[in-house]
Tab-separated table of C-alpha atoms in Angstrom:
chain	number	residue	atom	x	y	z
W	251	MET	CA	128.943	114.009	87.438
W	252	GLY	CA	130.491	114.595	90.869
W	253	ALA	CA	134.237	115.157	91.230
W	254	ASP	CA	134.591	111.958	93.250
W	255	THR	CA	132.646	109.814	90.786
W	256	VAL	CA	134.842	107.920	88.321
W	257	GLU	CA	133.932	107.122	84.707
W	258	PHE	CA	134.795	103.510	83.797
W	259	THR	CA	135.351	102.276	80.242
W	260	GLU	CA	135.825	98.985	78.438
W	261	GLN	CA	139.541	99.800	78.312
W	262	ASP	CA	140.131	100.452	82.009
W	263	PHE	CA	137.420	98.353	83.663
W	264	ASP	CA	139.671	95.394	84.517
W	265	GLU	CA	142.371	97.620	85.956
W	266	LYS	CA	140.223	100.147	87.832
W	267	VAL	CA	137.424	97.848	88.996
W	268	LEU	CA	138.572	94.223	89.044
W	269	SER	CA	142.108	94.909	90.310
W	270	SER	CA	141.112	97.583	92.802
W	271	ASP	CA	142.220	97.235	96.425
W	272	LEU	CA	139.081	99.037	97.541
W	273	PRO	CA	135.538	97.749	96.973
W	274	VAL	CA	134.121	99.347	93.816
W	275	LEU	CA	130.550	100.433	93.205
W	276	VAL	CA	129.606	100.598	89.524
W	277	ASP	CA	126.448	102.321	88.327
W	278	PHE	CA	125.477	100.959	84.877
W	279	TRP	CA	123.588	103.704	83.077
W	280	ALA	CA	122.740	105.379	79.752
W	281	GLU	CA	121.792	108.846	78.618
W	282	TRP	CA	118.289	107.805	77.471
W	283	CYS	CA	117.380	106.214	80.816
W	284	GLY	CA	115.230	108.434	83.052
W	285	PRO	CA	115.614	106.437	86.268
W	286	CYS	CA	119.397	106.550	85.771
W	287	HIS	CA	119.205	110.329	85.946
W	288	MET	CA	117.025	109.997	89.058
W	289	ILE	CA	119.682	108.162	91.022
W	290	ALA	CA	122.699	110.069	89.625
W	291	PRO	CA	122.703	112.672	92.445
W	292	ALA	CA	122.544	109.910	95.089
W	293	ILE	CA	125.503	108.137	93.437
W	294	ASP	CA	127.495	111.385	93.529
W	295	GLU	CA	126.642	111.889	97.208
W	296	VAL	CA	127.706	108.342	98.066
W	297	ALA	CA	130.996	108.917	96.202
W	298	VAL	CA	131.742	111.873	98.474
W	299	GLU	CA	130.575	110.214	101.696
W	300	TYR	CA	132.601	107.020	101.145
W	301	LYS	CA	135.646	108.648	99.599
W	302	ASP	CA	138.830	106.680	100.506
W	303	LYS	CA	136.710	103.642	101.528
W	304	VAL	CA	134.950	102.736	98.295
W	305	ARG	CA	135.645	103.669	94.698
W	306	VAL	CA	132.392	104.858	93.125
W	307	GLY	CA	131.954	105.127	89.394
W	308	LYS	CA	129.695	104.824	86.393
W	309	LEU	CA	129.734	102.767	83.237
W	310	ASN	CA	127.852	103.942	80.172
W	311	VAL	CA	126.262	100.782	78.701
W	312	ASP	CA	125.693	102.465	75.349
W	313	GLN	CA	129.382	103.255	74.892
W	314	HIS	CA	130.731	100.144	76.614
W	315	PRO	CA	128.224	97.359	75.926
W	316	SER	CA	130.692	94.495	76.349
W	317	ILE	CA	131.056	95.134	80.089
W	318	ALA	CA	127.266	95.254	80.545
W	319	ALA	CA	126.945	91.991	78.606
W	320	ARG	CA	129.692	90.347	80.682
W	321	TYR	CA	127.657	90.917	83.854
W	322	GLY	CA	124.306	90.053	82.271
W	323	ILE	CA	122.899	93.563	82.709
W	324	ARG	CA	119.388	93.687	81.223
W	325	SER	CA	117.926	96.622	83.136
W	326	ILE	CA	119.346	99.993	83.985
W	327	PRO	CA	120.088	101.496	86.335
W	328	SER	CA	121.862	98.463	87.788
W	329	ILE	CA	124.340	99.022	90.596
W	330	LEU	CA	126.957	96.340	91.126
W	331	LEU	CA	129.417	96.109	93.959
W	332	PHE	CA	132.783	94.526	93.184
W	333	LYS	CA	135.066	93.093	95.835
W	334	GLY	CA	138.341	91.385	94.976
W	335	GLY	CA	137.437	91.311	91.300
W	336	GLN	CA	134.043	89.653	91.866
W	337	ALA	CA	130.568	91.141	91.583
W	338	SER	CA	129.349	90.480	95.123
W	339	ASP	CA	126.103	92.455	95.324
W	340	GLN	CA	123.562	94.027	92.993
W	341	LEU	CA	120.705	96.516	93.032
W	342	VAL	CA	118.321	97.038	90.135
W	343	GLY	CA	116.207	100.094	89.379
W	344	ALA	CA	115.956	103.558	90.871
W	345	VAL	CA	116.470	102.530	94.482
W	346	PRO	CA	116.565	104.930	97.435
W	347	LYS	CA	119.957	106.187	98.540
W	348	ALA	CA	119.658	104.257	101.826
W	349	GLN	CA	119.680	100.983	99.873
W	350	ILE	CA	122.893	102.026	98.128
W	351	THR	CA	124.611	102.948	101.391
W	352	ASN	CA	123.390	99.695	102.967
W	353	MET	CA	124.964	97.756	100.122
W	354	ILE	CA	128.256	99.577	100.745
W	355	LYS	CA	128.080	98.941	104.494
W	356	ARG	CA	127.600	95.224	103.814
W	357	ALA	CA	130.797	95.239	101.754
W	358	LEU	CA	132.977	97.138	104.260
B	16	MET	CA	111.616	120.669	103.243
B	17	VAL	CA	111.160	118.248	100.354
B	18	PHE	CA	111.753	114.526	100.759
B	19	GLU	CA	112.405	113.388	97.205
B	20	GLY	CA	111.814	109.717	97.940
B	21	THR	CA	112.742	106.584	96.015
B	22	GLN	CA	112.264	108.140	92.602
B	23	PRO	CA	113.294	111.806	92.600
B	24	GLY	CA	111.401	113.508	89.791
B	25	GLY	CA	108.849	110.688	89.689
B	26	GLN	CA	107.112	109.438	86.575
B	27	LEU	CA	108.231	112.430	84.516
B	28	MET	CA	111.769	111.058	84.671
B	29	LEU	CA	110.464	108.298	82.391
B	30	THR	CA	108.819	110.718	79.972
B	31	ASN	CA	110.822	111.550	76.884
B	32	GLU	CA	108.873	114.541	75.705
B	33	VAL	CA	106.256	116.630	77.488
B	34	GLU	CA	104.280	118.355	74.750
B	35	ASN	CA	101.338	119.829	76.651
B	36	TYR	CA	102.979	121.925	79.359
B	37	PRO	CA	102.446	125.663	78.746
B	38	GLY	CA	105.600	127.723	78.335
B	39	PHE	CA	107.487	125.070	76.398
B	40	PRO	CA	106.393	125.636	72.793
B	41	ASP	CA	108.917	123.084	71.497
B	42	GLY	CA	108.236	120.519	74.204
B	43	VAL	CA	110.622	119.622	76.987
B	44	SER	CA	112.053	116.345	78.250
B	45	GLY	CA	110.649	115.081	81.545
B	46	PRO	CA	114.028	114.913	83.339
B	47	GLU	CA	114.961	118.410	82.152
B	48	MET	CA	111.652	119.776	83.371
B	49	MET	CA	112.047	118.175	86.800
B	50	GLU	CA	115.520	119.661	87.149
B	51	LEU	CA	114.036	123.098	86.400
B	52	PHE	CA	111.258	122.493	88.968
B	53	ARG	CA	113.811	121.544	91.598
B	54	LYS	CA	115.954	124.631	90.921
B	55	GLN	CA	112.918	126.898	91.073
B	56	ALA	CA	111.827	125.432	94.409
B	57	GLN	CA	115.360	125.789	95.784
B	58	ARG	CA	115.480	129.443	94.737
B	59	PHE	CA	112.568	130.040	97.111
B	60	GLY	CA	114.286	128.275	99.975
B	61	ALA	CA	113.072	124.694	99.636
B	62	GLU	CA	115.487	122.248	101.200
B	63	THR	CA	115.474	119.212	98.896
B	64	LEU	CA	116.692	115.931	100.371
B	65	PHE	CA	117.427	112.648	98.599
B	66	GLN	CA	115.733	110.779	101.406
B	67	THR	CA	112.805	108.422	101.567
B	68	VAL	CA	110.089	108.725	104.181
B	69	THR	CA	109.472	105.336	105.769
B	70	GLN	CA	106.862	106.176	108.389
B	71	VAL	CA	104.457	108.982	109.253
B	72	ASP	CA	102.314	109.783	112.254
B	73	PHE	CA	99.477	112.181	111.473
B	74	SER	CA	97.484	111.414	114.642
B	75	SER	CA	98.510	114.585	116.466
B	76	ARG	CA	100.315	117.842	115.797
B	77	PRO	CA	103.130	118.463	115.193
B	78	PHE	CA	102.980	115.674	112.582
B	79	LYS	CA	105.902	113.270	112.582
B	80	ILE	CA	107.778	112.130	109.495
B	81	LYS	CA	110.484	109.506	109.700
B	82	ALA	CA	113.219	109.306	107.056
B	83	GLU	CA	116.549	107.498	107.352
B	84	GLU	CA	115.963	106.835	111.064
B	85	GLU	CA	115.498	110.522	111.786
B	86	ILE	CA	112.182	112.056	112.819
B	87	THR	CA	111.151	115.440	111.461
B	88	GLU	CA	108.248	117.355	112.969
B	89	ALA	CA	105.981	119.558	110.865
B	90	GLU	CA	102.919	121.721	111.397
B	91	THR	CA	101.648	120.842	107.944
B	92	VAL	CA	102.438	118.176	105.342
B	93	ILE	CA	101.718	118.070	101.612
B	94	ILE	CA	101.558	114.561	100.175
B	95	SER	CA	102.681	114.422	96.541
B	96	THR	CA	104.019	110.888	96.295
B	97	GLY	CA	102.514	110.304	92.843
B	98	ALA	CA	101.980	106.911	91.301
B	99	SER	CA	104.169	104.074	90.112
B	100	ALA	CA	104.029	101.184	87.705
B	101	ARG	CA	101.625	98.389	88.548
B	102	LEU	CA	103.129	94.905	88.726
B	103	LEU	CA	101.527	91.472	88.390
B	104	GLY	CA	102.413	90.520	91.964
B	105	LEU	CA	104.046	87.174	91.195
B	106	GLU	CA	106.923	85.756	93.246
B	107	SER	CA	108.782	84.887	90.032
B	108	GLU	CA	108.318	88.476	88.911
B	109	THR	CA	110.080	89.882	91.991
B	110	ARG	CA	112.882	87.360	91.583
B	111	LEU	CA	113.532	88.119	87.906
B	112	MET	CA	113.002	91.879	87.977
B	113	GLY	CA	115.945	93.390	86.116
B	114	HIS	CA	116.935	89.955	84.849
B	115	GLY	CA	114.597	89.885	81.894
B	116	ILE	CA	111.607	91.692	83.381
B	117	SER	CA	111.346	95.425	82.936
B	118	VAL	CA	108.874	98.237	83.574
B	119	CYS	CA	110.744	100.703	81.348
B	120	ALA	CA	110.992	99.971	77.627
B	121	THR	CA	112.896	103.188	76.901
B	122	CYS	CA	115.526	102.194	79.485
B	123	ASP	CA	115.949	98.539	78.666
B	124	GLY	CA	114.886	98.035	75.031
B	125	PHE	CA	118.541	98.449	74.111
B	126	PHE	CA	119.381	95.086	75.732
B	127	TYR	CA	116.958	93.172	73.478
B	128	GLN	CA	118.578	93.588	70.086
B	129	ASP	CA	117.256	90.754	67.842
B	130	LYS	CA	115.520	89.083	70.788
B	131	ASP	CA	111.920	88.031	71.387
B	132	VAL	CA	109.976	89.986	73.977
B	133	ILE	CA	106.445	90.230	75.277
B	134	VAL	CA	104.577	93.296	76.462
B	135	VAL	CA	101.851	92.752	79.046
B	136	GLY	CA	98.971	95.234	78.908
B	137	GLY	CA	96.321	96.615	76.591
B	138	GLY	CA	96.364	100.384	77.012
B	139	ASP	CA	98.033	103.218	75.113
B	140	SER	CA	101.275	102.888	77.047
B	141	ALA	CA	101.473	99.162	76.235
B	142	MET	CA	101.050	99.959	72.520
B	143	GLU	CA	103.657	102.695	72.725
B	144	GLU	CA	106.135	100.388	74.448
B	145	ALA	CA	105.479	97.585	71.949
B	146	GLY	CA	106.053	99.959	69.045
B	147	PHE	CA	109.230	101.307	70.614
B	148	LEU	CA	110.576	97.808	71.253
B	149	THR	CA	110.309	96.854	67.564
B	150	ARG	CA	113.315	99.145	66.999
B	151	PHE	CA	115.388	96.511	68.798
B	152	ALA	CA	113.554	93.221	69.184
B	153	SER	CA	112.961	90.809	66.320
B	154	ARG	CA	109.506	89.892	67.591
B	155	VAL	CA	107.161	91.645	70.028
B	156	THR	CA	104.107	89.825	71.380
B	157	ILE	CA	101.464	91.768	73.265
B	158	VAL	CA	99.760	89.642	75.912
B	159	HIS	CA	96.345	90.945	76.813
B	160	ARG	CA	93.772	89.459	79.146
B	161	ARG	CA	90.717	90.356	77.082
B	162	ASP	CA	89.704	90.030	73.409
B	163	GLN	CA	89.981	93.737	72.697
B	164	LEU	CA	92.413	96.503	73.575
B	165	ARG	CA	91.770	99.501	75.791
B	166	ALA	CA	94.165	101.603	73.712
B	167	SER	CA	92.942	104.412	71.468
B	168	LYS	CA	91.974	103.602	67.855
B	169	ILE	CA	95.002	105.317	66.393
B	170	MET	CA	97.434	103.434	68.626
B	171	GLN	CA	95.683	100.126	67.874
B	172	GLU	CA	95.893	100.686	64.136
B	173	ARG	CA	99.556	101.511	64.361
B	174	ILE	CA	100.156	98.238	66.219
B	175	PHE	CA	97.966	96.101	63.912
B	176	ASN	CA	99.971	97.415	60.962
B	177	ASN	CA	103.340	96.711	62.527
B	178	PRO	CA	104.648	93.446	61.026
B	179	LYS	CA	106.903	92.794	64.023
B	180	VAL	CA	104.048	92.787	66.534
B	181	ASP	CA	101.724	89.886	67.386
B	182	ILE	CA	98.878	89.988	69.839
B	183	ARG	CA	98.010	87.114	72.117
B	184	TRP	CA	94.370	87.679	73.116
B	185	ASN	CA	92.671	86.343	76.266
B	186	ALA	CA	95.914	85.435	77.935
B	187	VAL	CA	97.583	86.246	81.246
B	188	VAL	CA	101.116	85.612	82.460
B	189	GLU	CA	100.835	83.094	85.244
B	190	GLN	CA	104.524	82.601	85.928
B	191	MET	CA	107.916	83.887	84.808
B	192	LEU	CA	110.506	81.217	84.062
B	193	GLY	CA	114.260	81.433	84.505
B	194	ASP	CA	117.057	81.709	87.000
B	195	THR	CA	119.003	84.869	87.856
B	196	GLN	CA	122.236	82.850	88.180
B	197	ASN	CA	121.712	81.340	84.772
B	198	GLY	CA	121.062	84.153	82.316
B	199	GLY	CA	117.735	85.274	83.747
B	200	LEU	CA	114.326	84.992	82.126
B	201	THR	CA	113.819	82.287	79.498
B	202	GLY	CA	110.064	82.407	79.061
B	203	VAL	CA	106.684	82.610	80.737
B	204	ILE	CA	103.703	80.420	81.413
B	205	LEU	CA	100.635	81.833	79.717
B	206	LYS	CA	97.136	80.955	80.766
B	207	ASP	CA	94.133	81.228	78.477
B	208	THR	CA	91.500	83.261	80.347
B	209	ARG	CA	88.605	81.394	78.650
B	210	THR	CA	89.741	77.769	78.757
B	211	GLY	CA	92.163	77.938	81.700
B	212	LYS	CA	94.711	76.038	79.616
B	213	THR	CA	98.364	76.865	80.252
B	214	GLU	CA	101.337	76.799	77.935
B	215	ARG	CA	105.034	77.590	77.985
B	216	PHE	CA	105.977	80.605	75.876
B	217	ARG	CA	109.645	81.182	75.108
B	218	CYS	CA	110.868	84.796	75.259
B	219	ASP	CA	113.939	86.773	76.293
B	220	GLY	CA	112.208	89.700	77.921
B	221	VAL	CA	108.934	90.748	79.545
B	222	PHE	CA	107.914	94.398	79.599
B	223	LEU	CA	105.095	95.267	81.978
B	224	ALA	CA	102.730	98.068	80.954
B	225	LEU	CA	99.839	97.564	83.336
B	226	GLY	CA	99.087	101.150	84.240
B	227	HIS	CA	99.746	102.804	87.578
B	228	ILE	CA	98.869	102.619	91.248
B	229	PRO	CA	99.025	105.557	93.675
B	230	ASN	CA	101.931	105.526	96.127
B	231	THR	CA	99.842	105.615	99.289
B	232	GLU	CA	100.962	102.521	101.198
B	233	LEU	CA	102.749	104.809	103.672
B	234	PHE	CA	99.531	106.658	104.571
B	235	LYS	CA	97.158	103.702	105.048
B	236	GLY	CA	94.982	104.245	108.097
B	237	GLN	CA	96.130	107.869	108.447
B	238	VAL	CA	94.173	109.701	105.743
B	239	ASP	CA	91.010	108.621	103.902
B	240	MET	CA	91.453	106.901	100.535
B	241	ASN	CA	89.063	105.537	97.956
B	242	GLU	CA	88.731	101.844	97.110
B	243	ARG	CA	91.573	102.145	94.566
B	244	GLY	CA	93.969	103.648	97.108
B	245	TYR	CA	93.834	107.257	95.902
B	246	ILE	CA	93.812	109.898	98.641
B	247	ILE	CA	90.469	111.685	98.870
B	248	THR	CA	90.676	115.472	98.757
B	249	ARG	CA	87.773	117.739	99.690
B	250	GLY	CA	86.021	119.404	96.728
B	251	LYS	CA	88.405	121.440	94.637
B	252	SER	CA	90.797	121.888	97.540
B	253	ALA	CA	93.848	119.867	98.551
B	254	HIS	CA	92.446	119.176	102.052
B	255	THR	CA	92.533	115.518	103.091
B	256	SER	CA	90.508	113.955	105.902
B	257	VAL	CA	93.141	115.182	108.387
B	258	SER	CA	93.269	118.902	109.108
B	259	GLY	CA	96.749	120.159	108.167
B	260	ILE	CA	97.521	117.310	105.773
B	261	PHE	CA	97.161	118.122	102.081
B	262	ALA	CA	97.524	116.054	98.931
B	263	CYS	CA	98.212	116.967	95.319
B	264	GLY	CA	99.118	115.409	91.995
B	265	ASP	CA	98.605	111.842	90.826
B	266	VAL	CA	98.294	110.523	94.376
B	267	GLN	CA	94.795	112.044	94.483
B	268	ASP	CA	93.972	112.186	90.762
B	269	ALA	CA	93.075	109.057	88.837
B	270	VAL	CA	91.532	111.008	85.972
B	271	TYR	CA	93.764	113.679	84.405
B	272	ARG	CA	97.267	112.601	85.490
B	273	GLN	CA	99.130	115.289	83.522
B	274	ALA	CA	102.221	117.270	84.535
B	275	ILE	CA	100.246	120.483	84.251
B	276	THR	CA	97.246	119.297	86.290
B	277	ALA	CA	99.612	117.929	88.945
B	278	ALA	CA	101.515	121.219	89.080
B	279	GLY	CA	98.217	123.122	89.336
B	280	SER	CA	97.004	121.007	92.215
B	281	GLY	CA	100.425	121.427	93.849
B	282	CYS	CA	99.959	125.176	93.784
B	283	ALA	CA	96.473	124.767	95.297
B	284	ALA	CA	97.942	122.580	98.052
B	285	ALA	CA	100.612	125.195	98.834
B	286	ILE	CA	97.966	127.924	99.119
B	287	ASP	CA	95.739	125.702	101.279
B	288	ALA	CA	98.690	124.899	103.544
B	289	GLU	CA	99.596	128.575	103.839
B	290	HIS	CA	96.013	129.484	104.839
B	291	PHE	CA	96.015	126.665	107.318
B	292	LEU	CA	99.213	127.935	108.983
B	293	GLU	CA	97.922	131.529	109.056
B	294	ASN	CA	94.758	130.391	110.809
B	295	GLN	CA	96.806	128.547	113.429
B	296	ALA	CA	98.825	131.611	114.365
C-alpha cells in the first residue's frame, strides 16, 4: 500500500471518513479479490496525486464487514466518495484510473 | 510502452491458481504471476502505464494511440487486450451491476452468507462458481437456457450431487428486479425458452458465468476480425490484416485460451514486430 493511502477500520471510520474536512475516497476491498489487486496501484497513484485535496484510503471488507454492510456493498472493488459525512458517488468494479480521477474532480 | 488498460493483469487476476504454467511446479496465483510478468518486462525497459487506450488510428504510419487525451505515435503496435466476461445486455443488468449482480463469485460470494443466489450459464466456469457459492449461500440455482449442460461430465456430476444446488432448465433471465436506492436486486424474471411463459423468481444475488468475448471494440474497422469479434492473425504468425499491427493472446485465440498459450503467442508477436522494424530500417 502506498505511503499516502490510509487504512480505515470499523473503529476509526466515523472519525476519519465521516467527520473529515476533506472529501474521502474509500476503496472497499479484500485479499481474495483479484480485481481489487488490479486497481490497487491506481488507488495509490491517486492518493499521491490528490494529496492535501482528498483523503484516499482502503477498507478491508473481510476485517470490517459492518462498514461494508452499512453502505450496502455487494461487489468489490467498490469505490465510494464521501463528502460531509455522506456517500456522494460510487464506482463498482475494476474501473480505469481515469474514472477514479473523474469522480474526484466531480467532488472538488 | 505498455498501456495496461481497464483491467491490469487481465483475466488472470481472477484466477486463484494457475496449475499448468511450466516453471511453477506447485502452481502460482494469477495475480502473483502477473506481478512477476510486469517486473520482468520492466527489467527489460518496458514502460508500464496504468492508462486505458480510448482510440486508435491504424490507417497510416506512424500509428496513433490515444490514452487519457494524449496521443502516442508508434511504428508498430501489439494488440493483447484479451477477453472479458460476457453479459446478458439488459438495461436492468447495467443498473444493478454491483448491487446484487456480479461477474466474480470469488470476489463477491462473501456478501451472500445464507442468501439465495442464481448462477446464469451452463459451462465449466458456471459449475465452478455455483460450487464455490455453496460455501456461503443457502441455496444456489443454476439457470440454463437449454435442457443439458455444456460443462464437462466431472463438473456436472459434482453439481448434481451438491444438495445446495438446483438447476432450472430451459430458462433465461429476461429482467433483473430491484432498485439500487432500496437494497439492490430482489429477484429476476425468468422466461421458459420452450413455452415463453414468464415468472418472478426471488433471489438476493445473480452471478453471471456466460463465457467471454474478445476486447476488440476499440479496433473495429481497423483490423480484420472474424464473425465472433476475434482478431484474425495470419497462419502461425501474429500478423494482422494491417502491416505493422500484431495481435496475441485471447484477443485472437478462441480455442486454447491458456496463460501459457497466450504468453507463447506474445513472444511470437514480439519477434514478428522486431522483424518488421528491422525490415523498415
